[in-house]
Amino acid sequence: MNIHRFQNTQELNEAGAGIIAGLVQLQPRVVLGLATGGTPVGIYEELVKAYRKGRISFKGVTSFNLDEYVGLPEGHPESYRSYMNHHLFNHVDLPPAQAHIPNANAADPAAECLNYDRLLDEAKQIDLQILGLGHNGHIGFNEPDHSLVSGTHLVELKPATREANARFFNSPDEVPTHALTMGVGTILKAKTILLVVRGADKAEIVHQALTGPITTELPASLLQTHPHLVVLLDAEAGRYFE
């Protein structure tokens, strides 16, 4: 486990983007696992800048997003497809056919989960998986529970998760109750995991996740078992790691 603490957001964003861009340069056909939410926005902005300067190309990249809300209509501004289009896909040369996000509006969610896992199997292995961290310790939308699902699955979002994501919607009632998410088993198969955490409100949970007992009641604690975990923290989130 390599933990890096940064004094400002820009340094963190540049470091995260640098890790990803360096991998894309060395391995043009890299498989990336992508995350959404507020945490990686600045990293994606730096990747777009690098692309516009001609430093990297995404033509050979394959990407898999962690999750997608169930029940949002196609094109909804808060869907994760819209998020990725807005923050990354529409600004780089990643072929649309190589950018995978679970189809959470599929008529048969169970079949869609199996299909997503099939695509992941065909890609062999995610080379680098970006992760954020939920206030309750979830990764992707793998919520705290007595046991965790290995593969892609339908999950009911905990009230704390819906409350945390309400800031992206007009009202808390608009936050979807379910999502499709990549399973913890798939996440842990990635060659490298890049965990990015910001803010004082995440300081306690990231400390518990990385130094406390490993338990499915705190899904992020399972990251302690990964052989190549890189953690990027801003000054506030990393205050226990000084």
PDB file of C-alpha atoms in Angstrom:
ATOM      1  CA  MET A   1       0.000   0.000   0.000  1.00  0.00           C
ATOM      2  CA  ASN A   2       1.400   3.369  -1.055  1.00  0.00           C
ATOM      3  CA  ILE A   3      -0.273   6.383   0.560  1.00  0.00           C
ATOM      4  CA  HIS A   4       0.360   9.877  -0.774  1.00  0.00           C
ATOM      5  CA  ARG A   5      -0.954  13.034   0.880  1.00  0.00           C
ATOM      6  CA  PHE A   6      -1.196  16.319  -1.025  1.00  0.00           C
ATOM      7  CA  GLN A   7      -1.471  19.856   0.274  1.00  0.00           C
ATOM      8  CA  ASN A   8      -3.911  21.020  -2.388  1.00  0.00           C
ATOM      9  CA  THR A   9      -6.431  19.617  -4.815  1.00  0.00           C
ATOM     10  CA  GLN A  10      -4.506  20.567  -7.924  1.00  0.00           C
ATOM     11  CA  GLU A  11      -1.467  18.560  -6.840  1.00  0.00           C
ATOM     12  CA  LEU A  12      -3.686  15.553  -6.184  1.00  0.00           C
ATOM     13  CA  ASN A  13      -5.418  15.887  -9.568  1.00  0.00           C
ATOM     14  CA  GLU A  14      -2.123  16.166 -11.409  1.00  0.00           C
ATOM     15  CA  ALA A  15      -0.694  13.167  -9.582  1.00  0.00           C
ATOM     16  CA  GLY A  16      -3.725  11.008 -10.332  1.00  0.00           C
ATOM     17  CA  ALA A  17      -3.821  12.024 -13.973  1.00  0.00           C
ATOM     18  CA  GLY A  18      -0.077  11.496 -14.233  1.00  0.00           C
ATOM     19  CA  ILE A  19      -0.362   7.895 -13.056  1.00  0.00           C
ATOM     20  CA  ILE A  20      -3.117   7.166 -15.568  1.00  0.00           C
ATOM     21  CA  ALA A  21      -1.510   9.044 -18.459  1.00  0.00           C
ATOM     22  CA  GLY A  22       1.822   7.356 -17.850  1.00  0.00           C
ATOM     23  CA  LEU A  23       0.166   3.949 -18.028  1.00  0.00           C
ATOM     24  CA  VAL A  24      -1.672   4.848 -21.246  1.00  0.00           C
ATOM     25  CA  GLN A  25       1.601   6.031 -22.796  1.00  0.00           C
ATOM     26  CA  LEU A  26       3.429   2.829 -21.857  1.00  0.00           C
ATOM     27  CA  GLN A  27       0.539   0.513 -22.632  1.00  0.00           C
ATOM     28  CA  PRO A  28      -1.716   2.020 -25.348  1.00  0.00           C
ATOM     29  CA  ARG A  29      -4.183  -0.894 -25.173  1.00  0.00           C
ATOM     30  CA  VAL A  30      -4.647  -0.535 -21.428  1.00  0.00           C
ATOM     31  CA  VAL A  31      -7.895  -1.495 -19.692  1.00  0.00           C
ATOM     32  CA  LEU A  32      -9.088   1.202 -17.288  1.00  0.00           C
ATOM     33  CA  GLY A  33     -11.720   0.918 -14.592  1.00  0.00           C
ATOM     34  CA  LEU A  34     -13.420   4.295 -14.197  1.00  0.00           C
ATOM     35  CA  ALA A  35     -15.323   5.911 -11.351  1.00  0.00           C
ATOM     36  CA  THR A  36     -17.787   8.787 -11.109  1.00  0.00           C
ATOM     37  CA  GLY A  37     -18.842  11.284  -8.434  1.00  0.00           C
ATOM     38  CA  GLY A  38     -17.141  14.487  -7.396  1.00  0.00           C
ATOM     39  CA  THR A  39     -13.778  12.933  -6.536  1.00  0.00           C
ATOM     40  CA  PRO A  40     -12.306  12.127  -9.986  1.00  0.00           C
ATOM     41  CA  VAL A  41     -13.593  15.190 -11.862  1.00  0.00           C
ATOM     42  CA  GLY A  42     -10.314  17.089 -11.579  1.00  0.00           C
ATOM     43  CA  ILE A  43      -8.321  14.032 -12.626  1.00  0.00           C
ATOM     44  CA  TYR A  44     -10.432  13.690 -15.764  1.00  0.00           C
ATOM     45  CA  GLU A  45      -9.932  17.390 -16.483  1.00  0.00           C
ATOM     46  CA  GLU A  46      -6.160  16.902 -16.355  1.00  0.00           C
ATOM     47  CA  LEU A  47      -6.400  13.886 -18.671  1.00  0.00           C
ATOM     48  CA  VAL A  48      -8.385  15.954 -21.177  1.00  0.00           C
ATOM     49  CA  LYS A  49      -5.677  18.633 -21.022  1.00  0.00           C
ATOM     50  CA  ALA A  50      -2.994  16.016 -21.693  1.00  0.00           C
ATOM     51  CA  TYR A  51      -4.966  14.687 -24.665  1.00  0.00           C
ATOM     52  CA  ARG A  52      -5.441  18.169 -26.135  1.00  0.00           C
ATOM     53  CA  LYS A  53      -1.712  18.783 -25.852  1.00  0.00           C
ATOM     54  CA  GLY A  54      -1.070  15.599 -27.801  1.00  0.00           C
ATOM     55  CA  ARG A  55       0.593  13.794 -24.924  1.00  0.00           C
ATOM     56  CA  ILE A  56      -1.768  10.802 -24.858  1.00  0.00           C
ATOM     57  CA  SER A  57      -4.291   9.037 -27.044  1.00  0.00           C
ATOM     58  CA  PHE A  58      -7.187   6.880 -25.877  1.00  0.00           C
ATOM     59  CA  LYS A  59      -7.723   5.132 -29.229  1.00  0.00           C
ATOM     60  CA  GLY A  60      -6.499   1.788 -27.933  1.00  0.00           C
ATOM     61  CA  VAL A  61      -7.955   2.099 -24.420  1.00  0.00           C
ATOM     62  CA  THR A  62     -10.856  -0.018 -23.172  1.00  0.00           C
ATOM     63  CA  SER A  63     -12.781   1.274 -20.175  1.00  0.00           C
ATOM     64  CA  PHE A  64     -15.277  -0.185 -17.741  1.00  0.00           C
ATOM     65  CA  ASN A  65     -17.250   1.978 -15.362  1.00  0.00           C
ATOM     66  CA  LEU A  66     -17.980   0.753 -11.881  1.00  0.00           C
ATOM     67  CA  ASP A  67     -21.693   1.367 -11.795  1.00  0.00           C
ATOM     68  CA  GLU A  68     -24.864   3.019 -13.064  1.00  0.00           C
ATOM     69  CA  TYR A  69     -28.121   4.121 -11.485  1.00  0.00           C
ATOM     70  CA  VAL A  70     -31.275   2.111 -12.182  1.00  0.00           C
ATOM     71  CA  GLY A  71     -34.339   3.992 -13.388  1.00  0.00           C
ATOM     72  CA  LEU A  72     -32.871   7.153 -14.880  1.00  0.00           C
ATOM     73  CA  PRO A  73     -33.967   7.723 -18.485  1.00  0.00           C
ATOM     74  CA  GLU A  74     -31.354   7.659 -21.225  1.00  0.00           C
ATOM     75  CA  GLY A  75     -29.631  11.034 -21.380  1.00  0.00           C
ATOM     76  CA  HIS A  76     -30.567  12.030 -17.827  1.00  0.00           C
ATOM     77  CA  PRO A  77     -27.935  14.566 -16.683  1.00  0.00           C
ATOM     78  CA  GLU A  78     -27.198  12.615 -13.504  1.00  0.00           C
ATOM     79  CA  SER A  79     -26.742   9.232 -15.157  1.00  0.00           C
ATOM     80  CA  TYR A  80     -23.177   8.031 -15.073  1.00  0.00           C
ATOM     81  CA  ARG A  81     -23.156   7.733 -18.857  1.00  0.00           C
ATOM     82  CA  SER A  82     -23.929  11.470 -19.036  1.00  0.00           C
ATOM     83  CA  TYR A  83     -21.291  12.149 -16.392  1.00  0.00           C
ATOM     84  CA  MET A  84     -18.599  10.289 -18.309  1.00  0.00           C
ATOM     85  CA  ASN A  85     -19.575  11.932 -21.597  1.00  0.00           C
ATOM     86  CA  HIS A  86     -19.420  15.370 -19.997  1.00  0.00           C
ATOM     87  CA  HIS A  87     -16.173  14.938 -18.083  1.00  0.00           C
ATOM     88  CA  LEU A  88     -14.122  12.659 -20.352  1.00  0.00           C
ATOM     89  CA  PHE A  89     -15.583  10.710 -23.273  1.00  0.00           C
ATOM     90  CA  ASN A  90     -16.752  13.686 -25.362  1.00  0.00           C
ATOM     91  CA  HIS A  91     -13.323  15.335 -25.105  1.00  0.00           C
ATOM     92  CA  VAL A  92     -10.926  12.509 -26.006  1.00  0.00           C
ATOM     93  CA  ASP A  93     -10.536   9.958 -28.802  1.00  0.00           C
ATOM     94  CA  LEU A  94     -11.765   6.901 -26.867  1.00  0.00           C
ATOM     95  CA  PRO A  95     -13.939   4.923 -29.332  1.00  0.00           C
ATOM     96  CA  PRO A  96     -17.513   4.657 -27.968  1.00  0.00           C
ATOM     97  CA  ALA A  97     -17.560   0.894 -28.533  1.00  0.00           C
ATOM     98  CA  GLN A  98     -14.630   0.566 -26.113  1.00  0.00           C
ATOM     99  CA  ALA A  99     -16.272   2.588 -23.297  1.00  0.00           C
ATOM    100  CA  HIS A 100     -18.428   0.248 -21.229  1.00  0.00           C
ATOM    101  CA  ILE A 101     -21.023   1.234 -18.618  1.00  0.00           C
ATOM    102  CA  PRO A 102     -23.663  -1.135 -17.201  1.00  0.00           C
ATOM    103  CA  ASN A 103     -27.043  -0.768 -18.911  1.00  0.00           C
ATOM    104  CA  ALA A 104     -29.132  -0.155 -15.829  1.00  0.00           C
ATOM    105  CA  ASN A 105     -32.315   0.182 -17.893  1.00  0.00           C
ATOM    106  CA  ALA A 106     -32.020  -3.316 -19.326  1.00  0.00           C
ATOM    107  CA  ALA A 107     -35.281  -5.269 -19.259  1.00  0.00           C
ATOM    108  CA  ASP A 108     -33.480  -8.092 -17.463  1.00  0.00           C
ATOM    109  CA  PRO A 109     -30.977  -6.663 -14.926  1.00  0.00           C
ATOM    110  CA  ALA A 110     -29.639 -10.109 -14.010  1.00  0.00           C
ATOM    111  CA  ALA A 111     -28.855 -10.850 -17.662  1.00  0.00           C
ATOM    112  CA  GLU A 112     -27.184  -7.448 -18.026  1.00  0.00           C
ATOM    113  CA  CYS A 113     -24.981  -8.181 -15.012  1.00  0.00           C
ATOM    114  CA  LEU A 114     -23.912 -11.478 -16.563  1.00  0.00           C
ATOM    115  CA  ASN A 115     -23.219  -9.715 -19.859  1.00  0.00           C
ATOM    116  CA  TYR A 116     -21.096  -7.078 -18.138  1.00  0.00           C
ATOM    117  CA  ASP A 117     -19.079  -9.766 -16.390  1.00  0.00           C
ATOM    118  CA  ARG A 118     -18.627 -11.519 -19.751  1.00  0.00           C
ATOM    119  CA  LEU A 119     -17.198  -8.327 -21.261  1.00  0.00           C
ATOM    120  CA  LEU A 120     -14.884  -7.967 -18.279  1.00  0.00           C
ATOM    121  CA  ASP A 121     -13.735 -11.570 -18.687  1.00  0.00           C
ATOM    122  CA  GLU A 122     -13.042 -10.965 -22.379  1.00  0.00           C
ATOM    123  CA  ALA A 123     -10.886  -7.974 -21.435  1.00  0.00           C
ATOM    124  CA  LYS A 124      -8.869 -10.387 -19.233  1.00  0.00           C
ATOM    125  CA  GLN A 125      -7.992  -7.929 -16.444  1.00  0.00           C
ATOM    126  CA  ILE A 126      -8.427  -4.285 -15.526  1.00  0.00           C
ATOM    127  CA  ASP A 127      -4.965  -2.742 -15.492  1.00  0.00           C
ATOM    128  CA  LEU A 128      -5.878   0.206 -13.292  1.00  0.00           C
ATOM    129  CA  GLN A 129      -9.094   0.735 -11.341  1.00  0.00           C
ATOM    130  CA  ILE A 130      -9.974   4.207 -10.062  1.00  0.00           C
ATOM    131  CA  LEU A 131     -12.011   4.243  -6.848  1.00  0.00           C
ATOM    132  CA  GLY A 132     -13.616   6.840  -4.664  1.00  0.00           C
ATOM    133  CA  LEU A 133     -14.831   6.121  -1.148  1.00  0.00           C
ATOM    134  CA  GLY A 134     -18.356   6.438   0.230  1.00  0.00           C
ATOM    135  CA  HIS A 135     -19.049   7.929   3.636  1.00  0.00           C
ATOM    136  CA  ASN A 136     -20.123   4.492   4.851  1.00  0.00           C
ATOM    137  CA  GLY A 137     -17.082   2.798   3.337  1.00  0.00           C
ATOM    138  CA  HIS A 138     -18.656   1.594   0.117  1.00  0.00           C
ATOM    139  CA  ILE A 139     -16.598   1.180  -3.058  1.00  0.00           C
ATOM    140  CA  GLY A 140     -18.492   1.286  -6.311  1.00  0.00           C
ATOM    141  CA  PHE A 141     -21.970   0.769  -4.952  1.00  0.00           C
ATOM    142  CA  ASN A 142     -20.922  -2.231  -2.862  1.00  0.00           C
ATOM    143  CA  GLU A 143     -22.651  -1.299   0.374  1.00  0.00           C
ATOM    144  CA  PRO A 144     -21.788  -2.540   3.890  1.00  0.00           C
ATOM    145  CA  ASP A 145     -23.341  -5.949   4.475  1.00  0.00           C
ATOM    146  CA  HIS A 146     -22.805  -9.328   6.141  1.00  0.00           C
ATOM    147  CA  SER A 147     -21.436 -10.613   2.832  1.00  0.00           C
ATOM    148  CA  LEU A 148     -20.434  -9.088  -0.501  1.00  0.00           C
ATOM    149  CA  VAL A 149     -21.115 -10.146  -4.085  1.00  0.00           C
ATOM    150  CA  SER A 150     -18.100 -10.868  -6.258  1.00  0.00           C
ATOM    151  CA  GLY A 151     -19.557 -10.086  -9.698  1.00  0.00           C
ATOM    152  CA  THR A 152     -21.709  -7.343 -11.180  1.00  0.00           C
ATOM    153  CA  HIS A 153     -25.067  -7.178  -9.436  1.00  0.00           C
ATOM    154  CA  LEU A 154     -28.174  -5.174  -8.621  1.00  0.00           C
ATOM    155  CA  VAL A 155     -27.922  -3.371  -5.301  1.00  0.00           C
ATOM    156  CA  GLU A 156     -30.347  -1.389  -3.158  1.00  0.00           C
ATOM    157  CA  LEU A 157     -28.631   1.815  -2.096  1.00  0.00           C
ATOM    158  CA  LYS A 158     -28.384   2.538   1.607  1.00  0.00           C
ATOM    159  CA  PRO A 159     -30.108   5.704   2.913  1.00  0.00           C
ATOM    160  CA  ALA A 160     -26.688   7.197   3.749  1.00  0.00           C
ATOM    161  CA  THR A 161     -25.534   6.721   0.150  1.00  0.00           C
ATOM    162  CA  ARG A 162     -28.687   8.265  -1.286  1.00  0.00           C
ATOM    163  CA  GLU A 163     -28.374  11.176   1.136  1.00  0.00           C
ATOM    164  CA  ALA A 164     -24.748  11.769   0.137  1.00  0.00           C
ATOM    165  CA  ASN A 165     -25.683  11.758  -3.560  1.00  0.00           C
ATOM    166  CA  ALA A 166     -28.736  14.002  -3.111  1.00  0.00           C
ATOM    167  CA  ARG A 167     -26.575  17.065  -3.775  1.00  0.00           C
ATOM    168  CA  PHE A 168     -26.481  16.087  -7.444  1.00  0.00           C
ATOM    169  CA  PHE A 169     -30.289  16.035  -7.744  1.00  0.00           C
ATOM    170  CA  ASN A 170     -33.051  18.610  -7.288  1.00  0.00           C
ATOM    171  CA  SER A 171     -34.366  16.777  -4.231  1.00  0.00           C
ATOM    172  CA  PRO A 172     -33.478  13.683  -2.191  1.00  0.00           C
ATOM    173  CA  ASP A 173     -36.580  11.934  -3.519  1.00  0.00           C
ATOM    174  CA  GLU A 174     -35.099  12.001  -7.030  1.00  0.00           C
ATOM    175  CA  VAL A 175     -32.055   9.926  -6.058  1.00  0.00           C
ATOM    176  CA  PRO A 176     -32.488   6.398  -7.443  1.00  0.00           C
ATOM    177  CA  THR A 177     -32.982   3.606  -4.939  1.00  0.00           C
ATOM    178  CA  HIS A 178     -31.045   0.969  -6.893  1.00  0.00           C
ATOM    179  CA  ALA A 179     -27.973   0.630  -9.086  1.00  0.00           C
ATOM    180  CA  LEU A 180     -25.981  -1.936 -11.006  1.00  0.00           C
ATOM    181  CA  THR A 181     -22.444  -2.178  -9.694  1.00  0.00           C
ATOM    182  CA  MET A 182     -19.260  -4.060 -10.396  1.00  0.00           C
ATOM    183  CA  GLY A 183     -18.612  -6.512  -7.566  1.00  0.00           C
ATOM    184  CA  VAL A 184     -15.819  -6.350  -5.020  1.00  0.00           C
ATOM    185  CA  GLY A 185     -14.282  -9.505  -6.438  1.00  0.00           C
ATOM    186  CA  THR A 186     -13.896  -7.882  -9.853  1.00  0.00           C
ATOM    187  CA  ILE A 187     -12.487  -4.695  -8.319  1.00  0.00           C
ATOM    188  CA  LEU A 188      -9.866  -6.639  -6.377  1.00  0.00           C
ATOM    189  CA  LYS A 189      -8.747  -8.454  -9.541  1.00  0.00           C
ATOM    190  CA  ALA A 190      -7.411  -5.188 -11.020  1.00  0.00           C
ATOM    191  CA  LYS A 191      -3.620  -5.082 -11.349  1.00  0.00           C
ATOM    192  CA  THR A 192      -3.487  -1.665  -9.677  1.00  0.00           C
ATOM    193  CA  ILE A 193      -6.127   0.141  -7.639  1.00  0.00           C
ATOM    194  CA  LEU A 194      -6.004   3.929  -7.386  1.00  0.00           C
ATOM    195  CA  LEU A 195      -8.051   5.059  -4.383  1.00  0.00           C
ATOM    196  CA  VAL A 196      -8.677   8.819  -4.356  1.00  0.00           C
ATOM    197  CA  VAL A 197     -10.225  10.476  -1.292  1.00  0.00           C
ATOM    198  CA  ARG A 198     -10.863  14.131  -0.548  1.00  0.00           C
ATOM    199  CA  GLY A 199     -12.309  16.164   2.298  1.00  0.00           C
ATOM    200  CA  ALA A 200     -12.394  16.253   6.078  1.00  0.00           C
ATOM    201  CA  ASP A 201     -15.692  14.336   6.072  1.00  0.00           C
ATOM    202  CA  LYS A 202     -13.840  11.295   4.681  1.00  0.00           C
ATOM    203  CA  ALA A 203     -10.853  11.400   7.052  1.00  0.00           C
ATOM    204  CA  GLU A 204     -12.293   9.004   9.634  1.00  0.00           C
ATOM    205  CA  ILE A 205     -13.662   6.439   7.185  1.00  0.00           C
ATOM    206  CA  VAL A 206     -10.519   6.288   5.043  1.00  0.00           C
ATOM    207  CA  HIS A 207      -8.415   5.789   8.182  1.00  0.00           C
ATOM    208  CA  GLN A 208     -10.699   2.966   9.322  1.00  0.00           C
ATOM    209  CA  ALA A 209     -10.672   1.399   5.871  1.00  0.00           C
ATOM    210  CA  LEU A 210      -6.896   1.358   5.525  1.00  0.00           C
ATOM    211  CA  THR A 211      -5.827   0.612   9.107  1.00  0.00           C
ATOM    212  CA  GLY A 212      -8.763  -1.088  10.822  1.00  0.00           C
ATOM    213  CA  PRO A 213     -10.147  -4.621  10.746  1.00  0.00           C
ATOM    214  CA  ILE A 214     -10.972  -6.124   7.365  1.00  0.00           C
ATOM    215  CA  THR A 215     -14.729  -6.636   7.267  1.00  0.00           C
ATOM    216  CA  THR A 216     -17.540  -6.715   4.729  1.00  0.00           C
ATOM    217  CA  GLU A 217     -19.310  -4.197   6.964  1.00  0.00           C
ATOM    218  CA  LEU A 218     -16.719  -1.726   5.660  1.00  0.00           C
ATOM    219  CA  PRO A 219     -16.174  -2.839   2.052  1.00  0.00           C
ATOM    220  CA  ALA A 220     -13.201  -0.530   1.439  1.00  0.00           C
ATOM    221  CA  SER A 221     -11.266  -2.356   4.175  1.00  0.00           C
ATOM    222  CA  LEU A 222     -10.879  -5.269   1.746  1.00  0.00           C
ATOM    223  CA  LEU A 223      -8.527  -3.036  -0.245  1.00  0.00           C
ATOM    224  CA  GLN A 224      -5.919  -3.797   2.427  1.00  0.00           C
ATOM    225  CA  THR A 225      -5.591  -7.223   0.825  1.00  0.00           C
ATOM    226  CA  HIS A 226      -4.634  -5.836  -2.597  1.00  0.00           C
ATOM    227  CA  PRO A 227      -0.968  -6.184  -3.596  1.00  0.00           C
ATOM    228  CA  HIS A 228      -0.785  -2.876  -5.470  1.00  0.00           C
ATOM    229  CA  LEU A 229      -2.984  -0.244  -3.845  1.00  0.00           C
ATOM    230  CA  VAL A 230      -2.096   3.416  -4.429  1.00  0.00           C
ATOM    231  CA  VAL A 231      -3.918   5.953  -2.233  1.00  0.00           C
ATOM    232  CA  LEU A 232      -4.129   9.664  -3.024  1.00  0.00           C
ATOM    233  CA  LEU A 233      -5.425  11.868  -0.200  1.00  0.00           C
ATOM    234  CA  ASP A 234      -5.842  15.598   0.111  1.00  0.00           C
ATOM    235  CA  ALA A 235      -4.615  17.250   3.303  1.00  0.00           C
ATOM    236  CA  GLU A 236      -8.009  17.039   5.034  1.00  0.00           C
ATOM    237  CA  ALA A 237      -8.842  13.442   4.165  1.00  0.00           C
ATOM    238  CA  GLY A 238      -5.319  12.388   5.085  1.00  0.00           C
ATOM    239  CA  ARG A 239      -5.033  14.123   8.434  1.00  0.00           C
ATOM    240  CA  TYR A 240      -4.615  10.806  10.276  1.00  0.00           C
ATOM    241  CA  PHE A 241      -1.726   9.860   7.983  1.00  0.00           C
ATOM    242  CA  GLU A 242       0.557  12.800   8.723  1.00  0.00           C
TER     243      GLU A 242
END
